[in-house]
Coordinates of C-alpha atoms in Angstrom, one line a residue:
Chain A
M1 CA -18.1 -20.7 -18.1
L2 CA -17.1 -22.7 -15.0
V3 CA -15.5 -26.1 -15.1
D4 CA -14.9 -28.0 -11.9
Q5 CA -16.1 -24.8 -10.1
R6 CA -13.0 -22.9 -10.9
F7 CA -12.8 -19.8 -13.0
E8 CA -11.9 -19.7 -16.7
G9 CA -12.6 -17.4 -19.6
V10 CA -12.8 -13.6 -19.4
L11 CA -13.1 -11.9 -16.0
V12 CA -13.6 -8.2 -15.4
P13 CA -11.9 -6.1 -12.7
V14 CA -15.0 -3.9 -12.6
V15 CA -14.4 -0.1 -12.3
T16 CA -15.8 1.3 -9.1
P17 CA -18.1 4.3 -9.4
F18 CA -18.0 7.0 -6.8
A19 CA -20.6 9.6 -5.6
P20 CA -19.7 13.3 -5.7
D21 CA -18.6 13.0 -2.1
L22 CA -16.2 10.2 -3.3
S23 CA -18.1 7.5 -1.3
P24 CA -18.6 4.2 -3.3
D25 CA -21.8 4.4 -5.5
A26 CA -23.6 1.2 -4.7
G27 CA -26.4 1.6 -7.3
R28 CA -24.2 2.3 -10.3
F29 CA -21.7 -0.5 -9.2
L30 CA -24.5 -3.0 -9.0
A31 CA -25.9 -1.9 -12.4
L32 CA -22.5 -2.3 -14.1
C33 CA -21.8 -5.7 -12.5
Q34 CA -25.2 -7.0 -13.7
A35 CA -24.6 -5.6 -17.1
L36 CA -21.2 -7.3 -17.4
I37 CA -22.7 -10.7 -16.4
A38 CA -25.5 -10.2 -18.9
D39 CA -22.9 -9.5 -21.5
G40 CA -21.2 -12.8 -20.9
A41 CA -18.4 -12.1 -18.3
D42 CA -17.2 -15.4 -16.9
G43 CA -16.6 -13.7 -13.6
L44 CA -16.1 -10.4 -11.9
A45 CA -12.7 -9.7 -10.4
I46 CA -14.0 -6.8 -8.4
F47 CA -11.6 -4.8 -6.3
G48 CA -8.7 -5.1 -8.7
T49 CA -6.2 -2.3 -9.7
T50 CA -8.7 -1.0 -12.3
S51 CA -11.4 -0.9 -9.6
E52 CA -9.2 1.5 -7.6
A53 CA -9.5 -1.1 -4.8
N54 CA -6.4 0.1 -3.0
S55 CA -8.0 3.5 -2.8
I56 CA -11.0 1.8 -1.0
G57 CA -10.5 0.6 2.6
A58 CA -11.5 -2.9 3.8
V59 CA -14.7 -1.7 5.5
E60 CA -16.0 -0.1 2.3
R61 CA -15.0 -3.1 0.1
M62 CA -16.8 -5.5 2.3
A63 CA -19.9 -3.4 2.3
L64 CA -19.9 -3.3 -1.5
L65 CA -19.4 -7.1 -1.8
E66 CA -22.3 -7.7 0.6
M67 CA -24.5 -5.3 -1.4
L68 CA -23.9 -7.2 -4.6
L69 CA -24.9 -10.5 -3.1
E70 CA -28.0 -9.0 -1.4
N71 CA -29.0 -8.0 -4.9
G72 CA -28.6 -11.4 -6.5
V73 CA -25.2 -11.3 -8.0
P74 CA -24.0 -14.9 -7.7
A75 CA -21.1 -15.3 -5.2
R76 CA -19.5 -18.0 -7.3
L77 CA -19.0 -15.4 -10.1
L78 CA -17.0 -13.1 -7.8
M79 CA -13.2 -13.1 -7.4
P80 CA -12.8 -10.1 -5.1
G81 CA -9.3 -8.6 -4.6
V82 CA -8.2 -9.1 -1.0
G83 CA -4.9 -7.3 -1.4
A84 CA -3.5 -5.0 1.3
T85 CA -0.1 -4.3 2.8
A86 CA -1.0 -5.7 6.3
M87 CA -1.7 -9.4 6.9
D88 CA -4.5 -8.6 9.3
D89 CA -6.4 -6.6 6.7
V90 CA -5.9 -9.4 4.1
V91 CA -7.1 -12.1 6.6
R92 CA -10.2 -10.0 7.3
L93 CA -11.0 -9.6 3.6
M94 CA -10.3 -13.3 2.9
R95 CA -12.5 -14.6 5.7
H96 CA -15.2 -12.3 4.6
A97 CA -15.0 -13.5 1.0
A98 CA -14.9 -17.1 2.1
Q99 CA -17.9 -16.7 4.4
L100 CA -19.9 -15.3 1.5
G101 CA -19.0 -18.2 -0.7
C102 CA -17.0 -16.2 -3.4
G103 CA -15.7 -18.2 -6.3
G104 CA -12.2 -17.1 -5.4
A105 CA -10.0 -14.2 -4.2
L106 CA -7.2 -12.3 -5.9
L107 CA -4.2 -11.8 -3.7
L108 CA -1.6 -9.1 -4.2
P109 CA 1.8 -9.5 -2.6
P110 CA 2.4 -7.0 0.3
F111 CA 3.5 -4.0 -1.7
Y112 CA 4.9 -1.3 0.7
Y113 CA 8.4 -2.6 1.3
K114 CA 10.4 -3.0 -1.9
G115 CA 13.1 -5.5 -2.7
V116 CA 11.7 -8.1 -0.3
S117 CA 12.8 -11.7 -0.6
D118 CA 10.8 -14.7 -1.9
D119 CA 11.1 -16.2 1.6
G120 CA 9.4 -13.1 3.0
L121 CA 6.6 -13.2 0.4
F122 CA 6.2 -17.0 1.0
D123 CA 5.8 -16.4 4.7
F124 CA 3.3 -13.6 4.1
V125 CA 1.1 -15.9 1.9
A126 CA 1.6 -18.8 4.4
A127 CA 0.5 -16.5 7.3
V128 CA -2.7 -15.4 5.6
L129 CA -3.5 -19.0 4.5
S130 CA -2.9 -20.5 7.9
R131 CA -5.3 -17.9 9.3
T132 CA -8.0 -18.7 6.8
E133 CA -7.8 -22.5 7.0
G134 CA -10.9 -24.5 6.4
S135 CA -12.3 -21.7 4.3
K136 CA -11.9 -23.5 1.0
L137 CA -11.6 -20.1 -0.7
D138 CA -9.6 -20.5 -3.9
V139 CA -6.8 -18.1 -4.0
Y140 CA -5.4 -16.6 -7.2
L141 CA -2.1 -14.8 -7.0
Y142 CA -2.0 -11.3 -8.5
H143 CA 1.3 -10.5 -10.2
I144 CA 1.4 -6.9 -11.3
P145 CA 5.0 -5.6 -10.9
P146 CA 4.5 -2.5 -13.0
V147 CA 2.2 -1.1 -10.3
A148 CA 2.9 -3.1 -7.1
Q149 CA 6.7 -3.2 -7.8
V150 CA 6.7 -6.4 -5.7
G151 CA 5.7 -9.6 -7.6
F152 CA 5.5 -13.4 -7.5
S153 CA 8.4 -15.0 -9.4
P154 CA 7.8 -18.3 -11.1
D155 CA 10.0 -20.0 -8.5
L156 CA 7.9 -18.5 -5.7
V157 CA 4.7 -19.5 -7.4
G158 CA 6.1 -23.1 -7.6
R159 CA 6.9 -23.1 -3.9
L160 CA 3.4 -21.8 -3.0
I161 CA 1.7 -24.4 -5.3
D162 CA 3.8 -27.2 -3.7
A163 CA 3.0 -26.0 -0.2
F164 CA -0.7 -25.2 -0.7
P165 CA -2.0 -27.2 -3.6
D166 CA -5.6 -27.0 -2.6
R167 CA -5.5 -23.2 -1.9
I168 CA -3.3 -21.6 -4.4
V169 CA -5.1 -22.5 -7.7
G170 CA -4.2 -19.8 -10.2
L171 CA -2.6 -16.5 -11.0
K172 CA -3.3 -13.3 -12.9
D173 CA -0.2 -12.2 -14.8
S174 CA -0.2 -8.4 -15.4
S175 CA 3.5 -8.3 -16.0
G176 CA 2.8 -7.3 -19.6
D177 CA 5.4 -10.0 -20.5
F178 CA 3.9 -13.0 -22.3
T179 CA 7.1 -15.0 -21.8
N180 CA 6.4 -14.9 -18.1
T181 CA 2.8 -16.1 -18.7
R182 CA 3.9 -18.9 -20.9
T183 CA 6.6 -20.0 -18.4
L184 CA 3.9 -20.2 -15.7
I185 CA 1.5 -22.2 -17.9
E186 CA 4.2 -24.7 -19.0
R187 CA 5.8 -25.1 -15.5
F188 CA 2.5 -25.6 -13.6
P189 CA 0.0 -27.8 -15.4
G190 CA -3.5 -27.6 -14.0
F191 CA -2.7 -24.2 -12.4
R192 CA -5.0 -21.5 -13.8
V193 CA -3.0 -18.8 -15.4
F194 CA -4.9 -15.7 -16.6
S195 CA -3.3 -13.0 -18.7
G196 CA -3.8 -9.5 -17.3
S197 CA -4.5 -8.2 -20.8
E198 CA -6.7 -9.4 -23.7
V199 CA -3.8 -8.5 -26.0
F200 CA -2.4 -11.9 -24.9
L201 CA -5.7 -13.8 -24.7
L202 CA -5.3 -15.9 -27.8
D203 CA -1.7 -16.7 -27.1
T204 CA -2.6 -17.6 -23.5
L205 CA -5.4 -19.9 -24.6
R206 CA -3.2 -21.6 -27.2
A207 CA -0.5 -22.1 -24.6
G208 CA -3.0 -23.8 -22.3
G209 CA -3.9 -20.9 -20.1
A210 CA -7.3 -20.2 -18.5
G211 CA -8.2 -16.8 -20.0
C212 CA -7.7 -13.2 -19.1
I213 CA -8.7 -10.8 -16.4
T214 CA -8.6 -7.4 -18.1
A215 CA -9.3 -3.8 -17.3
T216 CA -11.0 -3.0 -20.6
G217 CA -13.5 -5.7 -19.9
S218 CA -15.6 -3.0 -18.2
V219 CA -16.4 -1.5 -21.6
N220 CA -15.5 -4.2 -24.2
I221 CA -16.6 -7.5 -22.6
T222 CA -18.4 -8.6 -25.7
G223 CA -15.5 -8.1 -28.0
I224 CA -13.1 -9.8 -25.7
R225 CA -15.4 -12.6 -24.8
Q226 CA -15.8 -13.4 -28.6
I227 CA -12.0 -14.2 -28.7
Y228 CA -12.5 -16.7 -25.9
S229 CA -15.6 -18.4 -27.4
Q230 CA -14.1 -18.6 -30.9
W231 CA -10.4 -19.1 -30.1
R232 CA -10.2 -22.3 -32.1
S233 CA -12.0 -20.8 -35.1
D234 CA -10.6 -19.1 -38.2
S235 CA -11.9 -15.7 -37.0
A236 CA -9.8 -15.8 -33.8
V237 CA -6.9 -13.8 -35.1
E238 CA -9.1 -11.1 -36.5
L239 CA -11.1 -10.8 -33.2
Q240 CA -7.9 -10.7 -31.3
Q241 CA -6.5 -7.9 -33.5
R242 CA -9.7 -5.9 -33.2
A243 CA -9.7 -6.1 -29.4
A244 CA -6.0 -5.2 -29.2
A245 CA -6.6 -2.2 -31.4
I246 CA -9.4 -0.9 -29.1
R247 CA -7.2 -1.5 -26.1
S248 CA -4.4 0.4 -27.7
I249 CA -6.6 3.4 -28.1
I250 CA -7.7 3.3 -24.5
Q251 CA -4.2 2.6 -23.2
S252 CA -2.9 5.8 -24.8
Y253 CA -4.8 7.6 -22.0
P254 CA -4.7 7.0 -18.2
V255 CA -6.6 3.7 -18.3
I256 CA -8.9 3.9 -15.3
P257 CA -10.1 7.5 -16.0
A258 CA -10.5 6.6 -19.7
L259 CA -12.7 3.6 -18.9
K260 CA -14.9 5.8 -16.7
A261 CA -15.0 8.5 -19.4
I262 CA -16.2 5.9 -21.9
I263 CA -19.0 4.6 -19.6
A264 CA -20.0 8.2 -18.8
N265 CA -20.2 8.9 -22.5
S266 CA -22.1 5.7 -23.5
T267 CA -24.6 6.0 -20.7
G268 CA -25.0 9.8 -20.8
D269 CA -24.3 9.8 -17.1
P270 CA -21.4 12.1 -16.2
A271 CA -21.3 10.8 -12.6
W272 CA -19.3 7.9 -14.0
R273 CA -16.3 10.1 -14.6
T274 CA -15.5 10.4 -10.9
V275 CA -12.3 8.8 -9.6
R276 CA -10.7 8.8 -6.2
P277 CA -7.5 10.7 -5.7
P278 CA -4.6 10.3 -6.4
L279 CA -6.2 9.5 -9.8
Q280 CA -7.6 12.3 -11.8
P281 CA -10.5 12.2 -14.3
L282 CA -9.8 12.9 -17.9
D283 CA -10.4 16.5 -18.8
E284 CA -13.0 17.5 -21.4
A285 CA -10.5 17.7 -24.2
Q286 CA -8.9 14.3 -23.4
S287 CA -12.3 12.7 -23.0
N288 CA -13.6 14.1 -26.4
A289 CA -10.4 12.9 -28.1
L290 CA -10.7 9.4 -26.7
I291 CA -14.4 9.1 -27.7
N292 CA -13.6 10.4 -31.2
E293 CA -10.8 7.9 -31.6
L294 CA -13.0 5.0 -30.5
K295 CA -15.8 6.3 -32.8
A296 CA -13.3 6.3 -35.7
A297 CA -12.5 2.7 -34.9
H298 CA -16.2 1.9 -35.0
F299 CA -16.1 0.8 -31.4
Q300 CA -19.2 0.6 -29.3
P301 CA -19.2 -0.4 -25.6
S302 CA -20.9 -3.7 -24.8
S303 CA -24.7 -3.6 -25.0
G304 CA -25.1 -3.9 -21.2
V305 CA -23.2 -0.7 -20.6
I306 CA -25.3 1.1 -23.1
A307 CA -28.5 -0.4 -21.6
M308 CA -27.5 1.0 -18.2
G309 CA -27.8 4.4 -19.7
R310 CA -31.2 3.7 -21.1
K311 CA -32.5 2.3 -17.8
A312 CA -31.2 5.4 -16.0
E313 CA -32.9 7.6 -18.5
A314 CA -36.2 5.7 -18.1
A315 CA -36.0 5.9 -14.3
A316 CA -35.3 9.7 -14.6
G317 CA -38.0 10.2 -17.2
Chain B
M1 CA 11.7 19.7 23.5
L2 CA 8.5 21.4 22.4
V3 CA 8.3 25.0 21.4
D4 CA 4.9 26.5 20.5
Q5 CA 3.5 22.9 20.9
R6 CA 5.1 21.7 17.7
F7 CA 7.7 19.0 17.4
E8 CA 11.4 19.6 17.1
G9 CA 14.5 17.7 18.0
V10 CA 14.9 13.9 17.6
L11 CA 11.8 11.7 17.1
V12 CA 11.9 8.0 16.9
P13 CA 9.8 5.8 14.6
V14 CA 9.6 3.1 17.2
V15 CA 10.1 -0.5 16.0
T16 CA 7.0 -2.6 16.8
P17 CA 7.4 -5.9 18.6
F18 CA 5.3 -8.9 17.7
A19 CA 4.3 -12.0 19.7
P20 CA 5.2 -15.5 18.3
D21 CA 1.7 -15.5 16.6
L22 CA 2.7 -12.2 14.9
S23 CA 0.1 -10.2 16.8
P24 CA 1.4 -6.8 18.1
D25 CA 3.1 -7.2 21.5
A26 CA 1.6 -4.4 23.6
G27 CA 3.8 -5.0 26.7
R28 CA 7.1 -4.8 24.9
F29 CA 5.9 -1.9 22.8
L30 CA 5.0 0.1 25.8
A31 CA 8.3 -0.7 27.5
L32 CA 10.3 0.5 24.5
C33 CA 8.2 3.7 24.2
Q34 CA 8.7 4.5 27.8
A35 CA 12.4 3.8 27.6
L36 CA 12.9 6.1 24.6
I37 CA 11.1 8.9 26.3
A38 CA 13.2 8.4 29.4
D39 CA 16.3 8.5 27.2
G40 CA 15.3 11.9 25.9
A41 CA 13.3 11.3 22.7
D42 CA 11.6 14.6 21.7
G43 CA 8.7 12.6 20.3
L44 CA 7.7 9.1 19.1
A45 CA 6.8 8.8 15.5
I46 CA 5.1 5.5 16.0
F47 CA 3.8 3.6 13.0
G48 CA 6.4 4.7 10.6
T49 CA 8.2 2.6 8.0
T50 CA 10.7 1.3 10.6
S51 CA 7.6 0.4 12.8
E52 CA 6.4 -1.9 10.0
A53 CA 3.2 0.2 10.2
N54 CA 2.1 -0.7 6.7
S55 CA 2.2 -4.3 7.8
I56 CA -0.2 -3.5 10.6
G57 CA -3.9 -2.8 9.8
A58 CA -5.7 0.3 11.0
V59 CA -7.6 -1.6 13.7
E60 CA -4.4 -2.9 15.3
R61 CA -2.7 0.4 15.0
M62 CA -5.5 2.2 16.8
A63 CA -5.5 -0.4 19.6
L64 CA -1.8 0.1 20.2
L65 CA -2.1 3.8 20.3
E66 CA -4.9 3.7 22.8
M67 CA -2.9 1.3 24.9
L68 CA 0.1 3.7 25.1
L69 CA -2.2 6.5 26.3
E70 CA -3.9 4.3 28.9
N71 CA -0.5 3.6 30.3
G72 CA 0.5 7.2 30.6
V73 CA 2.5 8.0 27.5
P74 CA 1.7 11.6 26.8
A75 CA -0.3 12.1 23.6
R76 CA 1.5 15.4 22.8
L77 CA 4.7 13.3 22.4
L78 CA 3.1 11.1 19.8
M79 CA 3.2 11.6 16.0
P80 CA 1.5 8.4 14.7
G81 CA 1.8 7.4 11.1
V82 CA -1.6 7.6 9.5
G83 CA -0.5 6.5 6.0
A84 CA -2.6 4.1 3.9
T85 CA -3.5 3.8 0.2
A86 CA -7.2 4.5 0.8
M87 CA -8.5 7.8 1.9
D88 CA -11.2 6.3 4.1
D89 CA -8.5 4.4 6.1
V90 CA -6.4 7.6 6.4
V91 CA -9.4 9.6 7.6
R92 CA -10.2 7.0 10.2
L93 CA -6.6 7.0 11.5
M94 CA -6.4 10.8 11.5
R95 CA -9.7 11.3 13.4
H96 CA -8.6 8.8 15.9
A97 CA -5.2 10.5 16.4
A98 CA -7.0 13.8 16.7
Q99 CA -9.6 12.7 19.2
L100 CA -6.8 11.3 21.4
G101 CA -4.9 14.6 21.3
C102 CA -1.8 13.4 19.5
G103 CA 0.9 16.0 19.0
G104 CA 0.7 15.4 15.2
A105 CA 0.4 12.8 12.5
L106 CA 2.7 11.7 9.8
L107 CA 1.0 11.3 6.4
L108 CA 2.3 9.2 3.6
P109 CA 1.1 9.9 0.0
P110 CA -1.1 7.2 -1.3
F111 CA 1.5 4.7 -2.6
Y112 CA -0.2 2.0 -4.7
Y113 CA -0.5 3.8 -8.0
K114 CA 2.8 5.0 -9.4
G115 CA 3.5 8.0 -11.6
V116 CA 0.5 9.9 -10.3
S117 CA 0.3 13.7 -10.7
D118 CA 0.9 16.4 -8.1
D119 CA -2.7 17.4 -8.8
G120 CA -3.9 13.9 -7.8
L121 CA -1.7 13.9 -4.6
F122 CA -2.9 17.4 -3.7
D123 CA -6.6 16.3 -4.1
F124 CA -5.8 13.3 -1.9
V125 CA -4.4 15.4 0.9
A126 CA -7.2 17.9 0.5
A127 CA -9.8 15.1 0.7
V128 CA -8.5 13.8 4.0
L129 CA -8.0 17.2 5.5
S130 CA -11.6 18.3 4.6
R131 CA -12.9 15.1 6.3
T132 CA -10.9 15.9 9.5
E133 CA -11.7 19.6 9.7
G134 CA -11.8 21.1 13.1
S135 CA -9.5 18.4 14.5
K136 CA -6.6 20.8 14.9
L137 CA -4.3 17.8 14.3
D138 CA -0.9 19.0 13.0
V139 CA -0.1 17.1 9.9
Y140 CA 3.5 16.3 8.8
L141 CA 4.1 15.1 5.3
Y142 CA 6.1 11.9 5.0
H143 CA 8.4 12.0 1.9
I144 CA 10.1 8.6 1.5
P145 CA 10.4 7.9 -2.3
P146 CA 12.9 5.0 -1.9
V147 CA 10.1 2.9 -0.3
A148 CA 6.8 4.5 -1.2
Q149 CA 8.0 5.4 -4.8
V150 CA 5.4 8.2 -4.7
G151 CA 6.5 11.4 -3.0
F152 CA 5.8 15.1 -2.2
S153 CA 7.8 17.4 -4.5
P154 CA 8.8 20.8 -3.2
D155 CA 6.3 22.4 -5.5
L156 CA 3.5 20.2 -4.2
V157 CA 4.6 20.9 -0.6
G158 CA 4.4 24.6 -1.4
R159 CA 0.8 24.3 -2.8
L160 CA -0.3 22.3 0.3
I161 CA 1.2 24.9 2.7
D162 CA -0.5 27.7 0.8
A163 CA -3.8 25.9 0.8
F164 CA -3.7 24.5 4.4
P165 CA -1.3 26.7 6.4
D166 CA -2.8 25.7 9.8
R167 CA -2.8 22.0 9.1
I168 CA 0.3 21.1 7.0
V169 CA 3.0 22.1 9.5
G170 CA 6.0 20.0 8.6
L171 CA 7.6 17.2 6.7
K172 CA 9.9 14.2 7.2
D173 CA 12.4 14.0 4.4
S174 CA 13.5 10.4 3.9
S175 CA 14.7 11.0 0.4
G176 CA 18.3 10.5 1.5
D177 CA 19.0 13.6 -0.5
F178 CA 20.1 16.5 1.7
T179 CA 19.7 18.9 -1.2
N180 CA 16.0 18.3 -1.2
T181 CA 15.9 18.8 2.6
R182 CA 17.8 22.1 2.3
T183 CA 15.5 23.3 -0.6
L184 CA 12.4 22.6 1.6
I185 CA 13.9 24.5 4.6
E186 CA 14.9 27.5 2.5
R187 CA 11.7 27.7 0.5
F188 CA 9.3 27.4 3.4
P189 CA 10.4 29.4 6.5
G190 CA 8.6 28.3 9.6
F191 CA 7.7 24.9 8.1
R192 CA 9.2 22.2 10.3
V193 CA 11.5 20.0 8.2
F194 CA 12.9 16.9 9.7
S195 CA 15.6 14.8 8.1
G196 CA 14.8 11.1 7.9
S197 CA 18.3 10.2 9.0
E198 CA 20.6 11.4 11.7
V199 CA 23.4 11.5 9.1
F200 CA 22.0 14.8 8.0
L201 CA 21.0 16.1 11.5
L202 CA 23.8 18.6 12.0
D203 CA 23.4 19.9 8.4
T204 CA 19.6 20.1 8.9
L205 CA 19.9 22.1 12.1
R206 CA 22.5 24.4 10.6
A207 CA 20.2 25.1 7.6
G208 CA 17.4 25.9 10.0
G209 CA 15.5 22.6 10.0
A210 CA 13.6 21.2 13.0
G211 CA 15.6 17.9 13.6
C212 CA 15.3 14.4 12.5
I213 CA 13.0 11.4 12.7
T214 CA 15.2 8.4 12.4
A215 CA 15.0 4.6 12.5
T216 CA 18.2 4.1 14.5
G217 CA 16.7 6.2 17.3
S218 CA 15.1 3.0 18.6
V219 CA 18.6 1.9 19.7
N220 CA 20.8 5.0 19.7
I221 CA 18.5 7.8 20.9
T222 CA 21.1 8.9 23.4
G223 CA 23.9 9.3 20.8
I224 CA 21.6 11.1 18.3
R225 CA 20.0 13.3 20.9
Q226 CA 23.5 14.6 21.9
I227 CA 24.0 16.0 18.4
Y228 CA 20.8 17.9 18.8
S229 CA 21.5 19.3 22.3
Q230 CA 25.1 20.2 21.4
W231 CA 24.8 21.2 17.8
R232 CA 26.2 24.7 18.4
S233 CA 29.1 23.4 20.4
D234 CA 32.6 22.3 19.3
S235 CA 31.8 18.6 19.9
A236 CA 28.9 18.6 17.3
V237 CA 30.9 17.4 14.4
E238 CA 32.5 14.5 16.3
L239 CA 29.1 13.5 17.7
Q240 CA 27.7 13.6 14.2
Q241 CA 30.5 11.5 12.9
R242 CA 30.1 9.0 15.7
A243 CA 26.3 8.6 15.1
A244 CA 26.9 8.3 11.4
A245 CA 29.4 5.5 11.9
I246 CA 27.0 3.5 14.0
R247 CA 24.2 4.0 11.4
S248 CA 26.5 2.9 8.7
I249 CA 27.1 -0.4 10.4
I250 CA 23.4 -1.0 11.0
Q251 CA 22.5 0.1 7.5
S252 CA 24.8 -2.6 6.0
Y253 CA 22.1 -5.0 7.2
P254 CA 18.4 -5.0 6.5
V255 CA 17.6 -2.1 8.9
I256 CA 14.4 -3.1 10.6
P257 CA 15.5 -6.7 11.4
A258 CA 18.9 -5.3 12.4
L259 CA 17.4 -2.9 14.9
K260 CA 15.3 -5.7 16.4
A261 CA 18.3 -8.0 16.6
I262 CA 20.2 -5.3 18.5
I263 CA 17.4 -4.9 21.0
A264 CA 17.0 -8.6 21.4
N265 CA 20.8 -8.9 22.1
S266 CA 20.9 -5.9 24.5
T267 CA 17.9 -7.1 26.5
G268 CA 18.6 -10.8 26.3
D269 CA 15.1 -11.1 25.0
P270 CA 14.9 -13.1 21.7
A271 CA 11.2 -12.3 21.2
W272 CA 12.3 -8.9 19.9
R273 CA 13.7 -10.5 16.8
T274 CA 10.2 -11.2 15.3
V275 CA 9.2 -9.2 12.2
R276 CA 6.1 -9.5 10.2
P277 CA 6.4 -10.9 6.7
P278 CA 7.3 -9.9 4.1
L279 CA 10.3 -8.9 6.2
Q280 CA 12.5 -11.6 7.6
P281 CA 14.5 -11.6 10.8
L282 CA 18.3 -11.6 10.6
D283 CA 19.7 -15.2 10.8
E284 CA 22.0 -16.2 13.6
A285 CA 25.2 -15.5 11.6
Q286 CA 24.1 -12.0 10.4
S287 CA 22.9 -11.1 13.9
N288 CA 26.3 -12.2 15.5
A289 CA 28.2 -10.3 12.8
L290 CA 26.2 -7.1 13.4
I291 CA 26.6 -7.3 17.2
N292 CA 30.3 -7.9 16.8
E293 CA 30.7 -4.9 14.5
L294 CA 28.9 -2.7 16.9
K295 CA 31.0 -4.0 19.8
A296 CA 34.1 -3.3 17.8
A297 CA 32.8 0.3 17.4
H298 CA 32.3 0.5 21.2
F299 CA 28.6 1.0 20.6
Q300 CA 26.1 0.4 23.4
P301 CA 22.3 0.9 22.9
S302 CA 20.8 3.7 24.9
S303 CA 20.4 3.0 28.6
G304 CA 16.6 2.7 28.5
V305 CA 16.8 -0.2 26.1
I306 CA 19.3 -2.0 28.3
A307 CA 17.2 -1.3 31.4
M308 CA 14.2 -3.0 29.6
G309 CA 16.2 -6.2 29.6
R310 CA 17.0 -5.9 33.3
K311 CA 13.4 -5.2 34.2
A312 CA 12.2 -8.2 32.2
E313 CA 14.9 -10.3 34.0
A314 CA 13.7 -9.1 37.4
A315 CA 10.1 -9.8 36.6
A316 CA 11.1 -13.3 35.4
G317 CA 13.3 -13.9 38.5

């Protein structure tokens, strides 16, 4: 659901399928994006960490984005990741997203050098914003220190909001630390704070946050979206516990290969298992164990994912 | 000095100058590369960590490389960094370096995802090598865990040498751990192991290594090159101690801004101070303190660097 044209609710950093030669698989990517929208995703944060975006160069990312729009995916539902270590790459991706009318963009800090100062990170964001002026592209900061190592501290977020109030409109907090999420929500009213995990979705909404942008959305958008739509109801806590339990199973495996294994299993389409190196697919035993654990927990992927498999079968048959 | 057309000796990961608008400054870059060759560098490992290469996108890196060759810098002396997190970017940079006849290329592991397996890293290298087959470009692995967090373990290096003996010919070890360097040299005879710091140059040569590829080469190539040319002589230890003392002073500041401050001071050209965010230039006080410490240690940058300043003055006058 969009209010004042800015994102809120549950967004999915869609996993990116690859062909056997490791090139991006446009057809399967489009099918999954369409399925997730049909299943109620409030937006698609394509090219996030779960999407293996940093394993996909700018040229390939831009081609995939254009392909989605050419096939009718609404640009306003897209929040592509524009992260890269080089400002010229980020500027290129941001201009492209802006020209295509995307609903926003998700911006990683530059993540090669470690231990950099807030001043340096501020200058980086200022540099890319000054080179994309007039674009009116909403920028969401992407805070994921467990992977990027470099992050946006609350003080830095405050400086960026003060300096660029019309451009820096929100943040995805994948710190895994809800105290940090709460701090951001309380310190910056009107700023759209998304948790990076559905485990904190109810807490985030109760604190006044905007929603979540979560990896597991690629397979469980329905279950997670229910928390959002019913968060003021009596069933909210149970829905939250249920989603957290499913995530906990998935997270006990390498998450990105696990999500792909689940989609491969649900659709009967093993092509979904492919990841780009340095990631590795789950092996057969891991994959079977994961599927069995999810079965025991009575989990079924969202209907759109399953329907993808039926459509592929029909096309093949 | 080149033996069997492969690098050995002292290579410099040349610092990259930027214009006030932060675009790469081709003129100053060319001048510094020429100065370093004139001062005896055995090769230029342009686009390394010290070069801020991961702050420079593939398009800009390729343009700088072409510019050097158009201006007479010999391709066989160049070992450009081809590191990136996405295999398609790496492949593009490697093909470009190969087409231009570069003496080699320095390959980072993919550094976005942390805690990845040796199998995943092996597959990444295999994927980029299989897409650049027939290029005959010598590939040197770039092990710099303090920055990249992800690295090439000795076991992984062994697997890569076994699988690609004609392609994977050496490694730059910037672990800061000479035990690791020694292990690599002893385990893989004929493999060209370079220390990432001149502090270990004498030890590396005595152990049978190929030399060093070192940040401080941008200002002290003469002092470091002397260790290499005289390493079997009585003066080697003193030369080594002298170079280590200079490095120690520089390393007590953020190294990349410090190297640029030294060049700015020696040439009288403040444009050299510019770094790309997220790095920050030294402030006036830091810069003065650094210059004074080096003066007290009777350090003068290599003559080519100083000559760059005189040439710029003559052109201006």
